[in-house]
Every structure is written in C-alpha cells, then in structure tokens.
Amino acid sequence: MKHAVEIDLIDEVLALKSAGSAFLNAAPTQSPADRYVSKDRFRQEQVRIFIKLPGIVAHVSELANPCDFITREVAGRSILITRDKGGQVNAFVNACRHRGTRLVGDGQGSKRHFSCPYHAWTYANTGELISAPHFDRGFPGCDKSSLNLVRLHAREAFGFIWVTVNPDENFDFDAFFEDIAYDLESLHMADMDIKVQNTQLRYANWKILIEGGIESYHFKIAHKSTIGPFFEDNLSTCKMLGTHMRSVLPRSTIGDLKNQPRDRWRLRDHANVLYTLFPGCQILAQQDHVVWISIRPQSVGRTEVRLATMAPKNADQSQDYWQKNHTITTETLNEDFSIGESVQNNAETGAVTTMLFGRFESALDTFNRRVEACLDRPSCR
Ligand code: FES
Ligand SMILES: [Fe+2]
C-alpha cells in the first residue's frame, strides 16, 4: 500500500475516533434469509460467479518446482494443477478423456506423467495424451491430438495460482485486479511460505462466513475472550477497490499515533487490514504476517474454510511463534464461524426470514450488492 494511502486511512480512523463516531452507511438495510438458504440462488452463484471468476487454488510455494502437481476443487469440480518442466503452471479438468475417470486422486506430489487407473491412458503434465493402449485398433478415426486434457485458464499473480473454470470470453484478469494490485503486490506474498494451516467444514452459507470478518460491531462481544480487548469498539472502515474490498480494523493502540510524526505512521502496526478478494478469498494482513482465508462453498449451507498463516520464507521467528499466531487466529475466526452456523440454522428452519444490517455494517450490504450485481450482470465488472 502506498504510504500516502496509509496516512489517509489512519486519518480517517482517528477522525471517527475523536468524534466518537463510526463509519456509517446512510441507513440500515435488510438482508433476506433467502440469500443464504435458496438452493436455486446458490446454483446461480456457482454458475455466474464461481466458475466465471478467477479463484486461488494454491500458494506458489505449494507448486514450487518443475513437475509438482496438486489437485483442488473449484466450483465443485476436481482440477489438476501442474508445473511443467518449463516452469509453466497449467490447470486441467481432472478427468480422463476416454470415459471420464478422475485421473489423479486427491493429493499432491511430483510427476511427469499421469496414468489413468481405468485403462491407462497416459498424459504428460502439459496435458498431452501421450499413450493409450490398443488405441489404433479400438479408436480408428479418433484424433489422438484432440484428446488432451481439457485445459483451464491458470495464472500466477500476487504469490498465488489462480484458476478460472469458464471465464467470459472478454474477461480481463489484470483489469479485474487493477485497483487492488498495488496493495497486494506490496504484501510480497510470493516471497512467503505457509507456516501453519488447517482446513475445516462449516455448516453455513459462504456469504455468512465472509460477512463475519468485515464488520467490527461484534469485536468486543463475540471476541471478548480472544482479540476483543485489543481492538477499538465498533470502529472500522472499508473501501471498494474495483470488485474487491479493503477493510481497516484498528487496534486500540491507534490513538497513540497522534503523538508520533506522520511520516513514521505504519498502518499495520496499529490495525489489521483485511482484503476481500471477490468472491471467496480473504487476505488478513497483520503486523508481521498474513492469513490467507479461503472460503469454498460446497453447497448452499456448507462451506470449506482453509486458514493459512503465511510469512516471509526467511523470517527469523520460530515455528512455535507461527503456531501460536495461527492458534489465536483460528480460535478467533472459529468464534465467528460458530455464530455464523447458528445464523444459518435459524435461516434454514425459517425461524429467521430477514436480517438487519446497521449503519456501521455497511460492508455487508456492499458485499451482498456486489454478489447480486454479478448475478444480474455476469461480467462482474
Ligand atoms: S477412463 Fe481413463 S483410460 Fe479409460
Ligand atoms: Fe469476528
């Protein structure tokens, strides 16, 4: 982030704090429960958002060397991601072109070739079909070169590997991230590795889990036993950077900055900065590390959440230090996720038909309106 922007963001928070105010929307808004429980709505989100937009499948350190591969699920489909011997990243539908068997089981490793467990059609890690037993006798007239693995759009950027299942023809990756690219590059995530991670399944709609992180109204209450004491009460700001969102979540030390020279102000020393990369990825930038939060919808009421604490590869801190940080983050986010599951349950049973977003929860309304804009206008720009 540019230092001038850091100063502006700090000024904004300090002004709200000294006025005893908060970052306010014009009026409260309603959020119908249908957004979180409708199966039809969920299908539309998958088709119009998750398969159309790039999603992170891995950090570059997970596919660091030539011939590394990994399998991941994107919008419900199994995807094979490889780094070929030329160093290029490739993504394929993880399905054999003969009769559709899943080519590679869940996992990761290093391989040049992948042989199908059914009849041994064998593919290079560039996707090319290189051998198929008795092919000439069994498949006369079939063009072998048209039976390579189905390739998907894959891209390395900001330290991650992104895959798009079915982008619109004129989709422009660089334009999609243009307004947030500088901030993401400044985090130097390509020079990091994953120190600690965990994955869990949560029984809540993906949007409820995102909503839990982008307001601070709940900090002092829901997180009273974890991070609540270290943060300002109900004081946070947010700004859309294109389709994505940057939230500033100030810690209670932020007021100390008034007595320090402005040119030494550093936002991350006194606030967490949360980037919500539309649709389902969040990067929580803390003082000396980032947490990559991957929100992957499995069904309307079930979501896989992966939390990864990442820090510079050459950081001095011990593994124990990162483990402790990761544990605090996980405990805190689990408080949000458990509450989110209770909201989901009340919505699913019909006990709750609408929710209210207060003026200081404007980020939630903004996020949901962004989702709805994508459902109406599939290009999402
Ligand atoms: S389905 Fe893969 S070789 Fe037959
Ligand atoms: Fe929270």
CSV table of C-alpha atoms and ligand atoms in Angstrom, one decimal:
chain,number,residue,atom,x,y,z
A,1,MET,CA,0.0,0.0,0.0
A,2,LYS,CA,1.3,3.5,-0.8
A,3,HIS,CA,2.3,5.4,2.4
A,4,ALA,CA,0.1,8.3,1.5
A,5,VAL,CA,-2.8,5.9,1.4
A,6,GLU,CA,-1.8,4.5,4.8
A,7,ILE,CA,-1.8,8.0,6.2
A,8,ASP,CA,-5.2,8.8,4.7
A,9,LEU,CA,-6.7,5.6,6.2
A,10,ILE,CA,-5.2,6.4,9.6
A,11,ASP,CA,-6.5,10.0,9.4
A,12,GLU,CA,-10.0,8.7,8.6
A,13,VAL,CA,-10.0,6.3,11.6
A,14,LEU,CA,-8.6,8.9,14.0
A,15,ALA,CA,-11.2,11.5,12.9
A,16,LEU,CA,-14.0,9.0,13.6
A,17,LYS,CA,-12.5,8.0,16.9
A,18,SER,CA,-12.1,11.6,18.2
A,19,ALA,CA,-15.7,12.3,17.0
A,20,GLY,CA,-16.9,9.2,19.0
A,21,SER,CA,-18.4,8.2,15.7
A,22,ALA,CA,-18.3,5.2,13.3
A,23,PHE,CA,-18.0,4.5,9.6
A,24,LEU,CA,-21.7,4.9,8.7
A,25,ASN,CA,-24.0,3.9,5.9
A,26,ALA,CA,-26.9,6.3,5.1
A,27,ALA,CA,-29.4,3.9,6.7
A,28,PRO,CA,-29.8,0.4,8.0
A,29,THR,CA,-30.6,-2.2,5.3
A,30,GLN,CA,-32.3,-5.6,5.2
A,31,SER,CA,-30.8,-8.9,4.2
A,32,PRO,CA,-33.4,-11.5,3.2
A,33,ALA,CA,-32.6,-15.1,4.5
A,34,ASP,CA,-33.2,-16.4,1.0
A,35,ARG,CA,-29.8,-15.1,0.1
A,36,TYR,CA,-28.3,-17.8,2.4
A,37,VAL,CA,-30.7,-20.7,2.0
A,38,SER,CA,-32.0,-20.8,-1.5
A,39,LYS,CA,-30.6,-23.7,-3.5
A,40,ASP,CA,-31.5,-22.0,-6.7
A,41,ARG,CA,-29.7,-18.9,-5.7
A,42,PHE,CA,-26.7,-21.0,-4.7
A,43,ARG,CA,-26.6,-22.6,-8.2
A,44,GLN,CA,-26.8,-19.2,-9.8
A,45,GLU,CA,-23.8,-18.1,-7.7
A,46,GLN,CA,-21.8,-21.1,-8.8
A,47,VAL,CA,-22.6,-20.7,-12.5
A,48,ARG,CA,-22.4,-16.9,-12.7
A,49,ILE,CA,-19.7,-16.1,-10.2
A,50,PHE,CA,-17.5,-19.1,-9.0
A,51,ILE,CA,-16.9,-20.7,-12.4
A,52,LYS,CA,-16.6,-17.3,-14.2
A,53,LEU,CA,-14.1,-15.6,-11.9
A,54,PRO,CA,-10.5,-16.5,-11.0
A,55,GLY,CA,-10.1,-18.3,-7.7
A,56,ILE,CA,-7.0,-19.1,-5.8
A,57,VAL,CA,-6.1,-22.8,-5.9
A,58,ALA,CA,-2.7,-22.7,-4.2
A,59,HIS,CA,0.1,-20.5,-3.0
A,60,VAL,CA,3.1,-20.6,-5.3
A,61,SER,CA,5.2,-22.4,-2.6
A,62,GLU,CA,2.8,-25.4,-2.9
A,63,LEU,CA,3.8,-25.8,-6.5
A,64,ALA,CA,7.4,-24.6,-6.3
A,65,ASN,CA,9.3,-27.0,-8.5
A,66,PRO,CA,9.0,-28.3,-12.1
A,67,CYS,CA,6.8,-31.4,-12.2
A,68,ASP,CA,5.0,-30.5,-8.9
A,69,PHE,CA,1.3,-31.1,-9.1
A,70,ILE,CA,-1.7,-30.6,-6.8
A,71,THR,CA,-5.4,-31.4,-7.1
A,72,ARG,CA,-8.1,-28.9,-5.9
A,73,GLU,CA,-11.8,-28.4,-6.1
A,74,VAL,CA,-13.1,-25.3,-7.9
A,75,ALA,CA,-16.8,-24.7,-8.0
A,76,GLY,CA,-17.4,-28.4,-7.2
A,77,ARG,CA,-15.1,-29.7,-10.0
A,78,SER,CA,-11.9,-31.6,-9.4
A,79,ILE,CA,-9.0,-29.7,-11.0
A,80,LEU,CA,-5.4,-30.9,-11.6
A,81,ILE,CA,-2.8,-28.2,-11.4
A,82,THR,CA,0.7,-28.9,-12.6
A,83,ARG,CA,4.0,-27.1,-13.1
A,84,ASP,CA,5.6,-28.5,-16.2
A,85,LYS,CA,9.4,-28.9,-16.7
A,86,GLY,CA,9.5,-25.5,-18.4
A,87,GLY,CA,8.2,-23.9,-15.2
A,88,GLN,CA,4.8,-23.0,-16.6
A,89,VAL,CA,1.7,-23.6,-14.4
A,90,ASN,CA,-1.2,-25.5,-16.1
A,91,ALA,CA,-4.7,-26.3,-14.9
A,92,PHE,CA,-6.8,-29.1,-16.3
A,93,VAL,CA,-10.2,-30.7,-15.6
A,94,ASN,CA,-9.1,-33.8,-13.6
A,95,ALA,CA,-10.9,-36.2,-15.9
A,96,CYS,CA,-9.6,-38.7,-18.4
A,97,ARG,CA,-10.7,-38.0,-22.0
A,98,HIS,CA,-11.7,-41.7,-22.5
A,99,ARG,CA,-14.6,-42.4,-20.2
A,100,GLY,CA,-14.2,-39.6,-17.7
A,101,THR,CA,-12.4,-41.3,-14.8
A,102,ARG,CA,-10.8,-38.9,-12.2
A,103,LEU,CA,-7.3,-39.0,-13.4
A,104,VAL,CA,-5.5,-38.1,-10.2
A,105,GLY,CA,-6.7,-38.8,-6.7
A,106,ASP,CA,-6.7,-36.1,-4.0
A,107,GLY,CA,-3.3,-35.0,-3.1
A,108,GLN,CA,-0.1,-33.5,-4.3
A,109,GLY,CA,3.4,-34.6,-5.3
A,110,SER,CA,5.8,-34.6,-8.2
A,111,LYS,CA,5.2,-36.4,-11.5
A,112,ARG,CA,5.9,-36.0,-15.2
A,113,HIS,CA,3.1,-38.3,-16.4
A,114,PHE,CA,-0.4,-39.2,-15.1
A,115,SER,CA,-1.8,-42.6,-16.0
A,116,CYS,CA,-5.5,-43.2,-15.7
A,117,PRO,CA,-6.4,-46.0,-13.2
A,118,TYR,CA,-9.1,-47.4,-15.6
A,119,HIS,CA,-7.4,-48.3,-18.9
A,120,ALA,CA,-4.0,-46.5,-18.6
A,121,TRP,CA,-4.4,-43.6,-21.0
A,122,THR,CA,-1.4,-41.6,-20.0
A,123,TYR,CA,-1.0,-37.8,-20.1
A,124,ALA,CA,2.1,-35.5,-19.8
A,125,ASN,CA,1.9,-32.8,-17.1
A,126,THR,CA,1.4,-30.4,-20.1
A,127,GLY,CA,-1.9,-32.2,-20.7
A,128,GLU,CA,-0.9,-34.0,-23.8
A,129,LEU,CA,-2.2,-37.6,-24.3
A,130,ILE,CA,1.0,-39.5,-24.8
A,131,SER,CA,-0.2,-43.1,-24.9
A,132,ALA,CA,-3.3,-45.1,-24.9
A,133,PRO,CA,-3.2,-49.0,-25.0
A,134,HIS,CA,-4.5,-50.5,-28.3
A,135,PHE,CA,-5.6,-47.1,-29.4
A,136,ASP,CA,-5.3,-47.7,-33.2
A,137,ARG,CA,-7.4,-50.8,-33.1
A,138,GLY,CA,-10.0,-49.5,-30.7
A,139,PHE,CA,-10.4,-45.9,-31.8
A,140,PRO,CA,-10.0,-45.7,-35.6
A,141,GLY,CA,-10.8,-42.3,-36.9
A,142,CYS,CA,-10.3,-40.7,-33.5
A,143,ASP,CA,-7.6,-38.0,-33.5
A,144,LYS,CA,-5.3,-38.6,-30.5
A,145,SER,CA,-4.2,-34.9,-30.5
A,146,SER,CA,-7.8,-33.8,-29.8
A,147,LEU,CA,-7.9,-35.9,-26.7
A,148,ASN,CA,-5.5,-34.0,-24.5
A,149,LEU,CA,-6.7,-33.0,-21.0
A,150,VAL,CA,-9.2,-30.1,-21.0
A,151,ARG,CA,-7.2,-27.0,-20.2
A,152,LEU,CA,-8.4,-24.3,-17.9
A,153,HIS,CA,-7.1,-20.7,-17.5
A,154,ALA,CA,-4.3,-20.6,-15.0
A,155,ARG,CA,-2.3,-17.7,-13.9
A,156,GLU,CA,0.3,-16.8,-11.3
A,157,ALA,CA,-0.1,-13.5,-9.6
A,158,PHE,CA,0.4,-11.9,-6.2
A,159,GLY,CA,2.1,-15.1,-4.9
A,160,PHE,CA,-0.8,-17.3,-5.8
A,161,ILE,CA,-2.0,-19.6,-8.5
A,162,TRP,CA,-5.4,-18.7,-9.9
A,163,VAL,CA,-7.7,-20.8,-11.9
A,164,THR,CA,-10.8,-19.8,-13.8
A,165,VAL,CA,-13.1,-22.7,-14.9
A,166,ASN,CA,-15.1,-20.9,-17.5
A,167,PRO,CA,-14.3,-17.2,-17.9
A,168,ASP,CA,-16.3,-14.9,-20.2
A,169,GLU,CA,-14.5,-14.5,-23.5
A,170,ASN,CA,-13.5,-10.9,-22.9
A,171,PHE,CA,-12.6,-11.3,-19.2
A,172,ASP,CA,-9.5,-9.3,-18.4
A,173,PHE,CA,-7.6,-10.7,-15.3
A,174,ASP,CA,-5.4,-7.6,-15.0
A,175,ALA,CA,-8.4,-5.2,-15.2
A,176,PHE,CA,-10.3,-7.3,-12.6
A,177,PHE,CA,-7.5,-6.7,-10.1
A,178,GLU,CA,-6.2,-3.4,-11.3
A,179,ASP,CA,-7.5,-1.3,-8.3
A,180,ILE,CA,-6.2,-3.7,-5.7
A,181,ALA,CA,-3.0,-4.9,-7.4
A,182,TYR,CA,-0.7,-2.4,-5.8
A,183,ASP,CA,-1.8,-3.3,-2.3
A,184,LEU,CA,-1.5,-7.0,-3.0
A,185,GLU,CA,2.0,-6.6,-4.6
A,186,SER,CA,3.1,-4.6,-1.5
A,187,LEU,CA,2.4,-7.6,0.7
A,188,HIS,CA,5.2,-9.6,-1.1
A,189,MET,CA,3.2,-12.8,-0.7
A,190,ALA,CA,5.3,-14.5,-3.5
A,191,ASP,CA,8.3,-14.4,-1.1
A,192,MET,CA,6.3,-16.1,1.7
A,193,ASP,CA,5.6,-19.7,2.6
A,194,ILE,CA,2.8,-21.3,4.5
A,195,LYS,CA,3.9,-21.7,8.2
A,196,VAL,CA,0.8,-23.4,9.5
A,197,GLN,CA,-2.6,-24.2,8.0
A,198,ASN,CA,-5.8,-26.1,8.7
A,199,THR,CA,-9.0,-26.8,6.8
A,200,GLN,CA,-12.5,-27.3,8.3
A,201,LEU,CA,-16.0,-27.8,7.1
A,202,ARG,CA,-18.6,-25.2,8.3
A,203,TYR,CA,-22.3,-25.5,8.1
A,204,ALA,CA,-23.0,-22.0,6.9
A,205,ASN,CA,-23.5,-20.3,3.6
A,206,TRP,CA,-20.3,-18.9,2.2
A,207,LYS,CA,-21.5,-15.3,2.4
A,208,ILE,CA,-22.3,-15.5,6.1
A,209,LEU,CA,-18.7,-16.6,6.7
A,210,ILE,CA,-17.4,-13.6,4.7
A,211,GLU,CA,-19.8,-11.2,6.5
A,212,GLY,CA,-18.3,-12.3,9.9
A,213,GLY,CA,-15.0,-10.7,9.0
A,214,ILE,CA,-15.9,-7.3,7.6
A,215,GLU,CA,-17.5,-5.5,10.5
A,216,SER,CA,-16.2,-4.7,13.9
A,217,TYR,CA,-19.6,-4.2,15.7
A,218,HIS,CA,-19.2,-7.7,17.2
A,219,PHE,CA,-15.5,-7.5,18.2
A,220,LYS,CA,-15.9,-6.6,21.9
A,221,ILE,CA,-18.7,-9.1,22.4
A,222,ALA,CA,-18.2,-12.2,20.3
A,223,HIS,CA,-14.4,-12.0,20.7
A,224,LYS,CA,-14.3,-10.8,24.4
A,225,SER,CA,-12.1,-13.8,25.4
A,226,THR,CA,-9.8,-13.6,22.4
A,227,ILE,CA,-8.9,-10.5,20.4
A,228,GLY,CA,-11.8,-8.2,21.6
A,229,PRO,CA,-9.7,-6.4,24.3
A,230,PHE,CA,-7.1,-5.4,21.8
A,231,PHE,CA,-9.4,-3.7,19.2
A,232,GLU,CA,-11.4,-0.5,19.1
A,233,ASP,CA,-15.1,-0.9,19.7
A,234,ASN,CA,-17.2,-0.7,16.6
A,235,LEU,CA,-14.6,1.2,14.7
A,236,SER,CA,-13.6,0.1,11.2
A,237,THR,CA,-13.7,1.4,7.7
A,238,CYS,CA,-14.0,-0.1,4.3
A,239,LYS,CA,-13.5,0.8,0.7
A,240,MET,CA,-14.2,-0.9,-2.6
A,241,LEU,CA,-11.2,-1.3,-4.8
A,242,GLY,CA,-12.9,-2.3,-8.0
A,243,THR,CA,-14.8,-5.5,-7.2
A,244,HIS,CA,-12.8,-6.2,-4.1
A,245,MET,CA,-12.9,-4.7,-0.6
A,246,ARG,CA,-10.3,-3.3,1.7
A,247,SER,CA,-11.3,-3.2,5.4
A,248,VAL,CA,-9.3,-1.4,8.1
A,249,LEU,CA,-9.8,-2.9,11.6
A,250,PRO,CA,-7.9,-0.6,14.1
A,251,ARG,CA,-6.4,-1.9,17.2
A,252,SER,CA,-6.7,0.1,20.4
A,253,THR,CA,-3.2,1.5,20.1
A,254,ILE,CA,-4.1,3.5,17.0
A,255,GLY,CA,-4.7,6.6,19.1
A,256,ASP,CA,-1.0,6.6,20.1
A,257,LEU,CA,-0.2,7.7,16.6
A,258,LYS,CA,-1.4,11.3,17.3
A,259,ASN,CA,1.8,11.8,19.2
A,260,GLN,CA,4.1,10.4,16.6
A,261,PRO,CA,5.5,12.0,13.4
A,262,ARG,CA,3.2,11.3,10.5
A,263,ASP,CA,6.0,10.1,8.2
A,264,ARG,CA,6.6,7.2,10.6
A,265,TRP,CA,2.9,6.1,10.7
A,266,ARG,CA,2.6,2.5,9.6
A,267,LEU,CA,-1.0,1.3,9.4
A,268,ARG,CA,-0.3,-2.4,10.1
A,269,ASP,CA,1.4,-1.6,13.4
A,270,HIS,CA,-2.0,-0.4,14.6
A,271,ALA,CA,-4.6,-2.1,12.5
A,272,ASN,CA,-5.4,-5.3,10.7
A,273,VAL,CA,-6.1,-4.8,7.0
A,274,LEU,CA,-8.5,-7.3,5.5
A,275,TYR,CA,-8.7,-7.7,1.7
A,276,THR,CA,-11.8,-9.5,0.5
A,277,LEU,CA,-10.9,-10.7,-3.0
A,278,PHE,CA,-14.2,-11.3,-4.7
A,279,PRO,CA,-15.7,-13.8,-4.4
A,280,GLY,CA,-14.3,-16.1,-1.8
A,281,CYS,CA,-10.8,-15.2,-0.7
A,282,GLN,CA,-9.7,-13.0,2.2
A,283,ILE,CA,-6.2,-11.9,3.0
A,284,LEU,CA,-5.8,-10.6,6.6
A,285,ALA,CA,-2.6,-8.5,6.8
A,286,GLN,CA,-1.3,-8.4,10.3
A,287,GLN,CA,1.9,-6.8,11.7
A,288,ASP,CA,4.5,-9.4,10.5
A,289,HIS,CA,2.4,-12.0,8.6
A,290,VAL,CA,-0.7,-12.5,6.6
A,291,VAL,CA,-3.5,-15.0,7.0
A,292,TRP,CA,-5.0,-16.4,3.8
A,293,ILE,CA,-8.6,-17.4,4.3
A,294,SER,CA,-10.1,-19.5,1.6
A,295,ILE,CA,-13.8,-19.8,1.6
A,296,ARG,CA,-15.0,-22.5,-0.8
A,297,PRO,CA,-18.7,-23.2,-1.0
A,298,GLN,CA,-19.7,-26.9,-1.1
A,299,SER,CA,-23.4,-26.4,-1.0
A,300,VAL,CA,-25.9,-23.7,0.0
A,301,GLY,CA,-25.3,-24.4,3.7
A,302,ARG,CA,-21.9,-26.0,3.7
A,303,THR,CA,-18.5,-24.3,3.2
A,304,GLU,CA,-15.0,-25.5,3.4
A,305,VAL,CA,-12.7,-23.0,5.1
A,306,ARG,CA,-8.9,-23.1,4.8
A,307,LEU,CA,-6.8,-20.9,7.1
A,308,ALA,CA,-3.1,-20.5,6.3
A,309,THR,CA,-0.7,-18.4,8.2
A,310,MET,CA,2.0,-17.1,5.8
A,311,ALA,CA,5.1,-15.2,6.5
A,312,PRO,CA,8.4,-14.4,4.7
A,313,LYS,CA,10.4,-17.5,3.9
A,314,ASN,CA,13.4,-16.1,5.6
A,315,ALA,CA,11.6,-14.8,8.7
A,316,ASP,CA,13.5,-15.2,12.0
A,317,GLN,CA,10.6,-16.3,14.2
A,318,SER,CA,10.4,-19.8,15.3
A,319,GLN,CA,7.8,-22.3,14.2
A,320,ASP,CA,6.4,-22.2,17.7
A,321,TYR,CA,5.8,-18.4,17.2
A,322,TRP,CA,3.8,-19.0,14.0
A,323,GLN,CA,1.9,-21.9,15.6
A,324,LYS,CA,0.8,-19.6,18.4
A,325,ASN,CA,-0.3,-16.9,16.0
A,326,HIS,CA,-2.2,-19.4,13.9
A,327,THR,CA,-3.9,-20.8,17.0
A,328,ILE,CA,-5.1,-17.3,18.1
A,329,THR,CA,-6.4,-16.6,14.5
A,330,THR,CA,-8.1,-19.9,14.3
A,331,GLU,CA,-9.8,-19.6,17.7
A,332,THR,CA,-11.0,-16.1,16.9
A,333,LEU,CA,-12.3,-17.0,13.5
A,334,ASN,CA,-14.0,-20.1,14.9
A,335,GLU,CA,-15.9,-17.8,17.2
A,336,ASP,CA,-17.2,-16.1,14.0
A,337,PHE,CA,-17.9,-19.3,12.2
A,338,SER,CA,-19.8,-20.9,15.1
A,339,ILE,CA,-22.0,-17.9,15.3
A,340,GLY,CA,-22.4,-18.0,11.6
A,341,GLU,CA,-23.6,-21.6,11.8
A,342,SER,CA,-26.3,-20.6,14.3
A,343,VAL,CA,-27.5,-17.8,11.9
A,344,GLN,CA,-27.6,-20.3,9.1
A,345,ASN,CA,-29.6,-22.8,11.1
A,346,ASN,CA,-32.1,-20.1,12.1
A,347,ALA,CA,-32.4,-19.1,8.4
A,348,GLU,CA,-32.8,-22.7,7.2
A,349,THR,CA,-35.5,-23.6,9.7
A,350,GLY,CA,-37.5,-20.5,8.7
A,351,ALA,CA,-37.1,-19.1,12.2
A,352,VAL,CA,-35.4,-16.0,10.7
A,353,THR,CA,-36.7,-14.6,7.4
A,354,THR,CA,-34.7,-11.4,7.3
A,355,MET,CA,-31.6,-9.9,8.9
A,356,LEU,CA,-30.8,-6.3,9.7
A,357,PHE,CA,-27.5,-4.6,8.8
A,358,GLY,CA,-26.9,-1.5,10.9
A,359,ARG,CA,-25.4,1.7,9.5
A,360,PHE,CA,-21.9,0.6,10.7
A,361,GLU,CA,-22.3,-2.7,9.0
A,362,SER,CA,-22.3,-1.2,5.5
A,363,ALA,CA,-19.6,-3.5,4.3
A,364,LEU,CA,-22.1,-6.4,4.5
A,365,ASP,CA,-24.6,-4.6,2.4
A,366,THR,CA,-22.0,-3.6,-0.1
A,367,PHE,CA,-20.7,-7.1,-0.4
A,368,ASN,CA,-24.2,-8.6,-1.0
A,369,ARG,CA,-25.0,-6.0,-3.5
A,370,ARG,CA,-21.8,-6.9,-5.4
A,371,VAL,CA,-22.9,-10.5,-5.4
A,372,GLU,CA,-26.3,-9.5,-6.7
A,373,ALA,CA,-24.8,-7.3,-9.4
A,374,CYS,CA,-22.8,-10.3,-10.6
A,375,LEU,CA,-26.0,-12.5,-10.7
A,376,ASP,CA,-27.6,-9.8,-12.8
A,377,ARG,CA,-24.6,-8.9,-14.9
A,378,PRO,CA,-22.4,-12.0,-15.4
A,379,SER,CA,-19.3,-10.0,-16.4
A,380,CYS,CA,-19.0,-8.8,-12.7
A,381,ARG,CA,-17.2,-5.6,-13.7
B,1,FES,S1,-11.3,-43.9,-18.5
B,1,FES,FE1,-9.3,-43.4,-18.4
B,1,FES,S2,-8.3,-44.8,-19.6
B,1,FES,FE2,-10.3,-45.4,-19.7
B,2,FE,FE,-15.0,-11.7,14.1
